[in-house]
mmCIF file of N, CA and C in Angstrom:
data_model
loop_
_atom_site.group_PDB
_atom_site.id
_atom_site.type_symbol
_atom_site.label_atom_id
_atom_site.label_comp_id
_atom_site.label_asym_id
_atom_site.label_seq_id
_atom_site.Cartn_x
_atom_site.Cartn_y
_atom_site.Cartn_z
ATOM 1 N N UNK A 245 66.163 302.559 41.936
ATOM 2 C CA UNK A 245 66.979 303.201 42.954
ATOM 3 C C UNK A 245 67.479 302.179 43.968
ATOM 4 N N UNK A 246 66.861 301.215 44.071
ATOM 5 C CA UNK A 246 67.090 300.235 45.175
ATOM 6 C C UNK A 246 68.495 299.359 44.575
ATOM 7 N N UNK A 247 68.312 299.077 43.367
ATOM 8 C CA UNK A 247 69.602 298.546 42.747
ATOM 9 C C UNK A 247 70.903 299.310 43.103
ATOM 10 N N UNK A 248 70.989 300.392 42.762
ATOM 11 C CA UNK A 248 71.992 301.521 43.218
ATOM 12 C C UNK A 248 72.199 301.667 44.455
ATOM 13 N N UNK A 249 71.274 301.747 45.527
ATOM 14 C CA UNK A 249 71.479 301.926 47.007
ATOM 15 C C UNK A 249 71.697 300.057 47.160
ATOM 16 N N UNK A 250 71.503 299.340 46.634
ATOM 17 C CA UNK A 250 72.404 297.918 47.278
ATOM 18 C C UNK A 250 73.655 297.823 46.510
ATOM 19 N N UNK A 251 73.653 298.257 45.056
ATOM 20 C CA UNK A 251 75.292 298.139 44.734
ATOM 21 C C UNK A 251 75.694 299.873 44.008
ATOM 22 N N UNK A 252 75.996 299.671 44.700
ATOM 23 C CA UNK A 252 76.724 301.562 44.319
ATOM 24 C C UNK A 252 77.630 301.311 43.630
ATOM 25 N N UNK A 253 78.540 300.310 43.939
ATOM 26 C CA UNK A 253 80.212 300.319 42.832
ATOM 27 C C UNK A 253 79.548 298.943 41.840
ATOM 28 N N UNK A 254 79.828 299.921 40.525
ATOM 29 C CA UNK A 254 78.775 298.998 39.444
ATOM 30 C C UNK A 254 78.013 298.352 39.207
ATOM 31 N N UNK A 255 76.785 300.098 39.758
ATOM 32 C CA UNK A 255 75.321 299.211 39.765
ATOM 33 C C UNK A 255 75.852 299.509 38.451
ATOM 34 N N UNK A 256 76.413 299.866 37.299
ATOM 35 C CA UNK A 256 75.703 300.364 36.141
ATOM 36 C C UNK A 256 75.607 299.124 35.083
ATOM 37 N N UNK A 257 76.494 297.983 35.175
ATOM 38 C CA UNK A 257 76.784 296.980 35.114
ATOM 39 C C UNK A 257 75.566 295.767 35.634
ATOM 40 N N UNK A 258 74.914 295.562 36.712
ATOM 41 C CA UNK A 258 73.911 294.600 37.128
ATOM 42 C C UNK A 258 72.580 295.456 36.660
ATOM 43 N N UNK A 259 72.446 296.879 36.696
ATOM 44 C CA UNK A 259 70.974 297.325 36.311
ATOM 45 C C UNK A 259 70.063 297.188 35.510
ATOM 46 N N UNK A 260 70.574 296.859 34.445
ATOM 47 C CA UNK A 260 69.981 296.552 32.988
ATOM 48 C C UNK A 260 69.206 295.048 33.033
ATOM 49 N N UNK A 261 70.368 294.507 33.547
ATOM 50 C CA UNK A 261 70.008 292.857 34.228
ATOM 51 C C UNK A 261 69.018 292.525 35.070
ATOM 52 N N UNK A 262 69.234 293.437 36.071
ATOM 53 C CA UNK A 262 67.841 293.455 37.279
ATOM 54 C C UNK A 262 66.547 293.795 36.505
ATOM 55 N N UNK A 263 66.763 295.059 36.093
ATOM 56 C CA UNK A 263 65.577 295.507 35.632
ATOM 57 C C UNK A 263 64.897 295.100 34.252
ATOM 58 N N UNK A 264 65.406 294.397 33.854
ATOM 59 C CA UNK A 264 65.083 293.238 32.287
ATOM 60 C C UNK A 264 64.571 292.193 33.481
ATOM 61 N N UNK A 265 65.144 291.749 34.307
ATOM 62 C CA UNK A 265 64.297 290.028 34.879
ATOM 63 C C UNK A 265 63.354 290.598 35.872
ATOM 64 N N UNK A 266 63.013 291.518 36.360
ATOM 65 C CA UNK A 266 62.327 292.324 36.783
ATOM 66 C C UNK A 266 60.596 292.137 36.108
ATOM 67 N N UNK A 267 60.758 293.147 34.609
ATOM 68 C CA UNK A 267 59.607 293.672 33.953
ATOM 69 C C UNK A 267 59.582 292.033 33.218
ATOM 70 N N UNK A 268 60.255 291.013 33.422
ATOM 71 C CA UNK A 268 60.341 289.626 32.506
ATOM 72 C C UNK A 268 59.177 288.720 33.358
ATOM 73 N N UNK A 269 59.166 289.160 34.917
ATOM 74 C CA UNK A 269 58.642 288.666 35.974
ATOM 75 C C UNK A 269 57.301 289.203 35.842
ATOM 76 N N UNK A 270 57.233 290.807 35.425
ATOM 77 C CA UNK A 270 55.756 291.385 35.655
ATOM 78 C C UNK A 270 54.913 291.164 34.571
ATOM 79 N N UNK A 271 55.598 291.332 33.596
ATOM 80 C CA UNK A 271 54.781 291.339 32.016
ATOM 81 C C UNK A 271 55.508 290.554 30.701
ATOM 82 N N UNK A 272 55.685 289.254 30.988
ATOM 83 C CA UNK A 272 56.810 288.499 30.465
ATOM 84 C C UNK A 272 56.189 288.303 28.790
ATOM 85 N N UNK A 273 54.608 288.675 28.744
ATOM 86 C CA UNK A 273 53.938 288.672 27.748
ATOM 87 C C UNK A 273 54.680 289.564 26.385
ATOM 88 N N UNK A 274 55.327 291.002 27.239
ATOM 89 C CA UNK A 274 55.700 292.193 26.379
ATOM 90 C C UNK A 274 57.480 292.215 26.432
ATOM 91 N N UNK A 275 57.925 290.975 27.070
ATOM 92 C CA UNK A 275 59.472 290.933 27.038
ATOM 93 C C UNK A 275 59.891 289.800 26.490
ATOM 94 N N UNK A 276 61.141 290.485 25.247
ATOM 95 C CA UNK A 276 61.671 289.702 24.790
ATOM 96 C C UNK A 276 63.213 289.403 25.134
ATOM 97 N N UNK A 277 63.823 288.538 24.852
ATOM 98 C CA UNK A 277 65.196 288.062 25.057
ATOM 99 C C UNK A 277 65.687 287.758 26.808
ATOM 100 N N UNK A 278 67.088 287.397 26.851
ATOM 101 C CA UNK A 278 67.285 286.533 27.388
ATOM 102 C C UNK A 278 67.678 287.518 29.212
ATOM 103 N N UNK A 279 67.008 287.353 30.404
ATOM 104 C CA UNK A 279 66.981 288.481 31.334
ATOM 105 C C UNK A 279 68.697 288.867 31.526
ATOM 106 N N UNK A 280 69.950 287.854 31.103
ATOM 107 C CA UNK A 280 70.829 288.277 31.324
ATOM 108 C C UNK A 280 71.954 289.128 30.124
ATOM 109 N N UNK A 281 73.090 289.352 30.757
ATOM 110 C CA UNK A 281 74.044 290.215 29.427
ATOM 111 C C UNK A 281 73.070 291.307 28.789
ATOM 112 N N UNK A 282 72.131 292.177 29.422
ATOM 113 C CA UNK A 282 71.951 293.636 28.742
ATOM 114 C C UNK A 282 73.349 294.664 29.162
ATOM 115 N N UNK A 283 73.715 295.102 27.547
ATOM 116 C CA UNK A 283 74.338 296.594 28.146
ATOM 117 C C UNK A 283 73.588 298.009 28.039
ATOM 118 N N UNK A 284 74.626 298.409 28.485
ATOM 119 C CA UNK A 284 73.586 299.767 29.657
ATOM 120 C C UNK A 284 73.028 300.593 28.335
ATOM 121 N N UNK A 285 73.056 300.673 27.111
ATOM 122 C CA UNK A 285 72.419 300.845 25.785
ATOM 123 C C UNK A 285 70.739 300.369 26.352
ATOM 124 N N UNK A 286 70.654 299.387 26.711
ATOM 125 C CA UNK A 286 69.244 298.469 26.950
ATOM 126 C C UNK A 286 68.788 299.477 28.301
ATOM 127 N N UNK A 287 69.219 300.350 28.760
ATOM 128 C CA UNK A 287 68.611 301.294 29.984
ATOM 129 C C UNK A 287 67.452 302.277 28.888
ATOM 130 N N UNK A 288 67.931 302.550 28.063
ATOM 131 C CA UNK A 288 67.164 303.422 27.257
ATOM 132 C C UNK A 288 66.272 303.034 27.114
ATOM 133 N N UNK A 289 65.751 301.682 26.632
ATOM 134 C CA UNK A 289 64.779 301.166 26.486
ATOM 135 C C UNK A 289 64.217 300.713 27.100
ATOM 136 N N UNK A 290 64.294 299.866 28.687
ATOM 137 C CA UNK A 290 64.089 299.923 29.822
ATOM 138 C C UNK A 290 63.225 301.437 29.964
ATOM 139 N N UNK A 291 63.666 302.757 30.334
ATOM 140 C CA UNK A 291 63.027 303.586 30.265
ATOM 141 C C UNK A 291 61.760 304.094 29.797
ATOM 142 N N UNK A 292 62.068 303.758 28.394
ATOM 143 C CA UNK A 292 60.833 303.875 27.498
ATOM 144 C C UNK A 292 59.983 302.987 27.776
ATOM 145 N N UNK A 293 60.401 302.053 27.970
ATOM 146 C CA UNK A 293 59.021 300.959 28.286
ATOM 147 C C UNK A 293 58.488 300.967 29.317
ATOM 148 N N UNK A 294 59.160 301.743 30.132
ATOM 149 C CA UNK A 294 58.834 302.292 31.915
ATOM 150 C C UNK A 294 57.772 302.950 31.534
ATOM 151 N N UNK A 295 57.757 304.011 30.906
ATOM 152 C CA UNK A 295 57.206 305.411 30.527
ATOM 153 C C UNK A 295 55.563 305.517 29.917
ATOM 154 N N UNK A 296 55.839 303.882 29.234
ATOM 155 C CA UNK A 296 54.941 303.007 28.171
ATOM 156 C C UNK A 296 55.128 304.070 26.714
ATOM 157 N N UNK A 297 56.119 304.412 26.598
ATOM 158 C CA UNK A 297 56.351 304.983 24.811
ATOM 159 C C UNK A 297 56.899 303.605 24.103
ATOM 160 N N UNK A 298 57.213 302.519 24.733
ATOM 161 C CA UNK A 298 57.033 301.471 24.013
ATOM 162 C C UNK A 298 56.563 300.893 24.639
ATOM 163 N N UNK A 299 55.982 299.659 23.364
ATOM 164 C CA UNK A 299 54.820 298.511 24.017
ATOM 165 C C UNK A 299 55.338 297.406 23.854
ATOM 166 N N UNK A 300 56.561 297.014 23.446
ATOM 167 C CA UNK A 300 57.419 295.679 23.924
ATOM 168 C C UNK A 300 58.941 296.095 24.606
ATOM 169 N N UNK A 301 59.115 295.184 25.279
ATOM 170 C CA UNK A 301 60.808 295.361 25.590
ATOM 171 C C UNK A 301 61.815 294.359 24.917
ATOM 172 N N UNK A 302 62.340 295.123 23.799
ATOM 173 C CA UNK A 302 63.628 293.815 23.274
ATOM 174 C C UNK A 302 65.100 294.424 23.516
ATOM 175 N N UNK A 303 66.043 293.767 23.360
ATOM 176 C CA UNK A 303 67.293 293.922 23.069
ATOM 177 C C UNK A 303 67.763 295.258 22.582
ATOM 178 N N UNK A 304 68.555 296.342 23.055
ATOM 179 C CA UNK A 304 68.378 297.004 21.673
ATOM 180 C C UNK A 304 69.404 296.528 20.866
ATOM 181 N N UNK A 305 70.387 295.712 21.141
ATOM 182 C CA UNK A 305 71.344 295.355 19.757
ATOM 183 C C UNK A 305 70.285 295.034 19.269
ATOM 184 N N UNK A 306 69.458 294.060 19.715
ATOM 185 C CA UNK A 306 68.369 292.873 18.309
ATOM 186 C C UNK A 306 67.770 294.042 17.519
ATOM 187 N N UNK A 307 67.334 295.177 18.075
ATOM 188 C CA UNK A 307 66.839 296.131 17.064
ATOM 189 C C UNK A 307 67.144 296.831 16.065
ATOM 190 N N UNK A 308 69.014 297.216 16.613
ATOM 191 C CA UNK A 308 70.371 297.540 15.920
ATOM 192 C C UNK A 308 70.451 297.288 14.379
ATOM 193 N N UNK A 309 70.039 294.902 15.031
ATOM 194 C CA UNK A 309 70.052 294.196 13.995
ATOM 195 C C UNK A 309 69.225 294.001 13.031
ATOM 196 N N UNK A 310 67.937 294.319 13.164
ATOM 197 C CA UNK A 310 67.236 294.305 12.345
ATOM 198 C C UNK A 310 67.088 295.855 11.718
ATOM 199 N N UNK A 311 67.115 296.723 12.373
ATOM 200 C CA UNK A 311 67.314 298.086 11.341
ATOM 201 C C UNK A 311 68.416 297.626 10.357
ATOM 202 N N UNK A 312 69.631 297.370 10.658
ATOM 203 C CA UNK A 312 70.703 297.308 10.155
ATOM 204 C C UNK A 312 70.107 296.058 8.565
ATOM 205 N N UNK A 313 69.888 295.257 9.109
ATOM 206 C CA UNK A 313 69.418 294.351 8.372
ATOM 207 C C UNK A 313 68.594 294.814 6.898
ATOM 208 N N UNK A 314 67.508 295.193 7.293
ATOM 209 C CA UNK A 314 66.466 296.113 6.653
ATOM 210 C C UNK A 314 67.629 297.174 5.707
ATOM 211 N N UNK A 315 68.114 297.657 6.194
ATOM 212 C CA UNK A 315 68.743 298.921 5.610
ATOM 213 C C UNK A 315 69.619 298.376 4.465
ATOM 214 N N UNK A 316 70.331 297.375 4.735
ATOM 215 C CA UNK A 316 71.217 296.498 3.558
ATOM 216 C C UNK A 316 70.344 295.766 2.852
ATOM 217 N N UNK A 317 69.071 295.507 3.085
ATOM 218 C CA UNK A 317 68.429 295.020 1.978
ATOM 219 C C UNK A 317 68.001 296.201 0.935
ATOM 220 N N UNK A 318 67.235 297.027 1.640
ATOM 221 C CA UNK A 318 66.685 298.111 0.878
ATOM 222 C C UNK A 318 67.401 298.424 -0.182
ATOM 223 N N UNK A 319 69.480 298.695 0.253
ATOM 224 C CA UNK A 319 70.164 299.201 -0.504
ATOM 225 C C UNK A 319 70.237 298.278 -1.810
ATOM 226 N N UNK A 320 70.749 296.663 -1.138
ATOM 227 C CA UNK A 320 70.385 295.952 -2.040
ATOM 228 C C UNK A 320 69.475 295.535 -3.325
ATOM 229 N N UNK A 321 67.894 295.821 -3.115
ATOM 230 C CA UNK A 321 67.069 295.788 -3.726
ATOM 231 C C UNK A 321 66.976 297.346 -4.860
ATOM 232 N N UNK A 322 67.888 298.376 -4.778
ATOM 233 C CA UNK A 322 67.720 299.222 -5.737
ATOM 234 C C UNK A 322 69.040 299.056 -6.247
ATOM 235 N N UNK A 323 69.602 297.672 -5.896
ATOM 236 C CA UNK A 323 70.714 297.338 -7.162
ATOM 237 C C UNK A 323 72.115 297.971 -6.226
ATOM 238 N N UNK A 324 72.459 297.989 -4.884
ATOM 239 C CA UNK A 324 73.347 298.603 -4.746
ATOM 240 C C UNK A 324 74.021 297.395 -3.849
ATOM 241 N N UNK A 325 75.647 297.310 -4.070
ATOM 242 C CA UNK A 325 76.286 296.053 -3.408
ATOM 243 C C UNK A 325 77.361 296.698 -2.655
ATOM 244 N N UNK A 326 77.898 295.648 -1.634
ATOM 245 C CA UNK A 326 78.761 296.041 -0.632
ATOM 246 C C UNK A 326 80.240 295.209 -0.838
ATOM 247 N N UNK A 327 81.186 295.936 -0.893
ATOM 248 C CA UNK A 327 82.241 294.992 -1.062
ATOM 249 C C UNK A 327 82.720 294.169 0.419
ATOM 250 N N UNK A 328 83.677 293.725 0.269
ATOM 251 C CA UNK A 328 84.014 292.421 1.790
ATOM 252 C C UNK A 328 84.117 294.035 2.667
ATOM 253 N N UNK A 329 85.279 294.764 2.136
ATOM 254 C CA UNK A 329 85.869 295.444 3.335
ATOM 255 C C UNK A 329 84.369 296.884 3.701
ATOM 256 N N UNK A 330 83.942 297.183 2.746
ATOM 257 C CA UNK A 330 82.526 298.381 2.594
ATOM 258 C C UNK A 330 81.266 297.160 4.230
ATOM 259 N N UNK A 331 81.513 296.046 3.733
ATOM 260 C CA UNK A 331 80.710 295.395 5.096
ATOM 261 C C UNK A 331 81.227 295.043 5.963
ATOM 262 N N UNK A 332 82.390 294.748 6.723
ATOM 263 C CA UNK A 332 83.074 294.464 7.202
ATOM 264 C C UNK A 332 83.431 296.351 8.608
ATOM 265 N N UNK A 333 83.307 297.449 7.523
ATOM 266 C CA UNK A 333 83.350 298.553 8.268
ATOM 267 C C UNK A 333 81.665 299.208 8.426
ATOM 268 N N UNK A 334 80.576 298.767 7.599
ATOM 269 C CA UNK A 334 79.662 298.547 8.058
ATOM 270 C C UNK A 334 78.862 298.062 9.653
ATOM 271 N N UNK A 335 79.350 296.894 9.488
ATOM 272 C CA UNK A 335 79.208 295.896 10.440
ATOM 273 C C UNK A 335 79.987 296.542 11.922
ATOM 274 N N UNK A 336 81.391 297.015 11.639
ATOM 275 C CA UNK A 336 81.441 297.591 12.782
ATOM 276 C C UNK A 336 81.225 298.853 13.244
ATOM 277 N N UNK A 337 80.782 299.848 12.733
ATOM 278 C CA UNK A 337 79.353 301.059 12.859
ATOM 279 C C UNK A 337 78.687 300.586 13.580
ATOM 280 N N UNK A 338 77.814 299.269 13.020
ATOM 281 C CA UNK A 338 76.631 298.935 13.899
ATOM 282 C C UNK A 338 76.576 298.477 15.199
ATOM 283 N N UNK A 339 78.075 297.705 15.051
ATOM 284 C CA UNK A 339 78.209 297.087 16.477
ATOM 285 C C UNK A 339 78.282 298.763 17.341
ATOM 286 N N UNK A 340 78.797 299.291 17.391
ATOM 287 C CA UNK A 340 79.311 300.285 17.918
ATOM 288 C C UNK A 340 78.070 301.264 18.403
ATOM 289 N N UNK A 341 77.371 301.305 17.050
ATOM 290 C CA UNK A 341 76.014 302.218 17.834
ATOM 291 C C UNK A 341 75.333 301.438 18.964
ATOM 292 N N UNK A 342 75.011 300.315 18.422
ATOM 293 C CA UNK A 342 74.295 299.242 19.682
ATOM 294 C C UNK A 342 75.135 299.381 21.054
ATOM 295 N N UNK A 343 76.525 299.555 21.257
ATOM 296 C CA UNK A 343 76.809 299.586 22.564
ATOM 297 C C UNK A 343 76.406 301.400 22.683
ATOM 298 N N UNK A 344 76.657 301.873 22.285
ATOM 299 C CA UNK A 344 76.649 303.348 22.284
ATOM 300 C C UNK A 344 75.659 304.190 22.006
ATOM 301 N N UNK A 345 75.141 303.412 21.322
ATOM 302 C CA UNK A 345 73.807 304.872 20.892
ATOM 303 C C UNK A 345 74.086 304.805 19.608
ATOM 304 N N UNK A 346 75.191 305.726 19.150
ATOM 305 C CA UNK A 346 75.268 306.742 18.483
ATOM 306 C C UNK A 346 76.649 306.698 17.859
ATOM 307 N N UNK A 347 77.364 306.958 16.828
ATOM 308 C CA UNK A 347 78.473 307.131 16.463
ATOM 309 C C UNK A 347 78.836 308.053 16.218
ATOM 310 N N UNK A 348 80.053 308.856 16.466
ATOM 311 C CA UNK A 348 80.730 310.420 16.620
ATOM 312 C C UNK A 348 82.138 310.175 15.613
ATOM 313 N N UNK A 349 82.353 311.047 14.637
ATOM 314 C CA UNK A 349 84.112 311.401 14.164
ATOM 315 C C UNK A 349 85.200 310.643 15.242
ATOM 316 N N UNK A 350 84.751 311.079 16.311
ATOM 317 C CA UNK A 350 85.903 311.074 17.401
ATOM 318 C C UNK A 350 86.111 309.386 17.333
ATOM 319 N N UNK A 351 85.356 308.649 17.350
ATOM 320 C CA UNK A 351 85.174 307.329 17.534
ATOM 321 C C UNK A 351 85.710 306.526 16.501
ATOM 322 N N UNK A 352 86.281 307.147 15.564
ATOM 323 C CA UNK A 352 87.085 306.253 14.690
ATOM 324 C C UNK A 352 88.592 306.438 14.859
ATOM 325 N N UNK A 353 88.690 307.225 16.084
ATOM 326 C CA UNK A 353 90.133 307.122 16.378
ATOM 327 C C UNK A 353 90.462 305.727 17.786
ATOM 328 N N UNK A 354 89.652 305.494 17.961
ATOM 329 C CA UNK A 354 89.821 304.476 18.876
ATOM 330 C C UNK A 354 89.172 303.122 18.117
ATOM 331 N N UNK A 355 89.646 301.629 19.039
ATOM 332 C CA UNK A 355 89.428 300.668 18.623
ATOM 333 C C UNK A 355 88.100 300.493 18.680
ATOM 334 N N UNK A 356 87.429 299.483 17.752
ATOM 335 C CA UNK A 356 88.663 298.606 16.643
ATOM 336 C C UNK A 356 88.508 299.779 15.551
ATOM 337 N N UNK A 357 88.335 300.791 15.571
ATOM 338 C CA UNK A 357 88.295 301.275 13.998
ATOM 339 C C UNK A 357 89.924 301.736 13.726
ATOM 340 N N UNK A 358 90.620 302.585 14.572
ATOM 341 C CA UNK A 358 91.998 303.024 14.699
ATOM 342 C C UNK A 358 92.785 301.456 14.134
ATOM 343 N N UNK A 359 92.630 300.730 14.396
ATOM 344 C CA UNK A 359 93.637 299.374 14.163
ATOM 345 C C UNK A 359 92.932 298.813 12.933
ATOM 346 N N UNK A 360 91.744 298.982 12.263
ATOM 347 C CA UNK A 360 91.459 298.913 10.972
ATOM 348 C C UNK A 360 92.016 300.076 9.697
ATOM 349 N N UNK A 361 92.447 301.253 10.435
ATOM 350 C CA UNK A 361 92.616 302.224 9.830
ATOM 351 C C UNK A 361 92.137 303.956 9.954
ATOM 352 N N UNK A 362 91.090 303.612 10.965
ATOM 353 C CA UNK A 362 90.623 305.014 11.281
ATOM 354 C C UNK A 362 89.390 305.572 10.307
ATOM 355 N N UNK A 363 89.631 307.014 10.449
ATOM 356 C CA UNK A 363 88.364 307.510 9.529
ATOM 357 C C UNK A 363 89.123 307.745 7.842
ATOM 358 N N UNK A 364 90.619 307.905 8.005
ATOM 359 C CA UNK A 364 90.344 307.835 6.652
ATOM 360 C C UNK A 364 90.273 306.915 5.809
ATOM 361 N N UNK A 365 90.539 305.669 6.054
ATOM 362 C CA UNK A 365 90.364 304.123 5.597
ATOM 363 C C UNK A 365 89.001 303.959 5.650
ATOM 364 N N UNK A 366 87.793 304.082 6.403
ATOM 365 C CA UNK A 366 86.253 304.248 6.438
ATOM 366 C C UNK A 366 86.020 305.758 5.189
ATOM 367 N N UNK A 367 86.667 306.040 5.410
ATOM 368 C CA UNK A 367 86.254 307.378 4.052
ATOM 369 C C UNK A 367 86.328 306.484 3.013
ATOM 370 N N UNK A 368 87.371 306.047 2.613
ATOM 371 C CA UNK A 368 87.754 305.407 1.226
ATOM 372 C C UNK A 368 87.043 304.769 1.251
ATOM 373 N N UNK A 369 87.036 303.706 1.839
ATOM 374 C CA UNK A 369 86.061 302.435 1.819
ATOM 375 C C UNK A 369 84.656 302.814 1.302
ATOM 376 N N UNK A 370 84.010 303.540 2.323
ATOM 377 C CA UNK A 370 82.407 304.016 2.093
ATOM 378 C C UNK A 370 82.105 304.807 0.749
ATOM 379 N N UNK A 371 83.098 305.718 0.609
ATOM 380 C CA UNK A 371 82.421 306.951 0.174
ATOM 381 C C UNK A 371 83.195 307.626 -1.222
ATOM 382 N N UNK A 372 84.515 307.066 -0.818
ATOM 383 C CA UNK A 372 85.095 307.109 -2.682
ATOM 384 C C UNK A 372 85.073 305.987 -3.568
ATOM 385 N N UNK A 373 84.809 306.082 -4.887
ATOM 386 C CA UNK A 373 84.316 305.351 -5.590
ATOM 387 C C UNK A 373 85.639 305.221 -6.930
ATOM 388 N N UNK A 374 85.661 304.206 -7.420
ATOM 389 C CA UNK A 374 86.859 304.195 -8.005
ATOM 390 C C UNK A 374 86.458 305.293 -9.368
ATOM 391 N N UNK A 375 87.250 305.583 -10.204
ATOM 392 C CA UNK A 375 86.470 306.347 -11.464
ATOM 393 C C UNK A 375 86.126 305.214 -12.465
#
């Protein structure tokens, strides 16, 4: 709260920052990455680790990245491959949840997916298969 009552016009922007070099200062044992450039995605987890429902604090892109990671191997390892453009619209899903959370329909009408093509160019790509 003190962050907010000293910058009101975009605390939302320095908070993540404060409060990462903050818990980096108290328990630097259970924090990982670098105290600056969190986006406000990293409040969530901040939270949780407030709460103690988690017992380290990382990045959440870095977590993004390694789910993401994990998940293309798995597919990999039961024999399944990604073409350039199938990873390429992959890759930007992931970026996208990491700032966001979460990915919605609505969100492939805006950039960068709209200037790649939108949702129905991500349809094709992903999910139709040639015969």
């Amino acid at each position: 709260m003190r962050i907010y009552q000293t910058h009101p016009q975009g605390w939302e922007k320095r908070a993540p920052d404060e409060f990462w070099a903050a818990y980096q200062k108290l328990q630097a044992s259970k924090v990982r990455g670098a105290a600056g450039n969190h986006i406000l995605t990293d409040l969530v987890l901040l939270v949780r680790f407030a709460m103690q429902q988690n017992n380290e604090l990382a990045p959440f892109l870095e977590k993004v990245q390694v789910n993401f990671r994990a998940w293309v191997e798995q597919h990999q390892a039961s024999g399944k491959s990604f073409t350039a453009e199938q990873r390429k619209w992959l890759e930007m899903i992931r970026d996208h949840i990491a700032a966001n959370l979460l990915i919605e329909t609505d969100d492939f009408d805006y950039a960068p997916f709209a200037q790649a093509g939108g949702i129905g160019k991500v349809w094709r790509s992903l999910y139709l298969r040639p015969a």
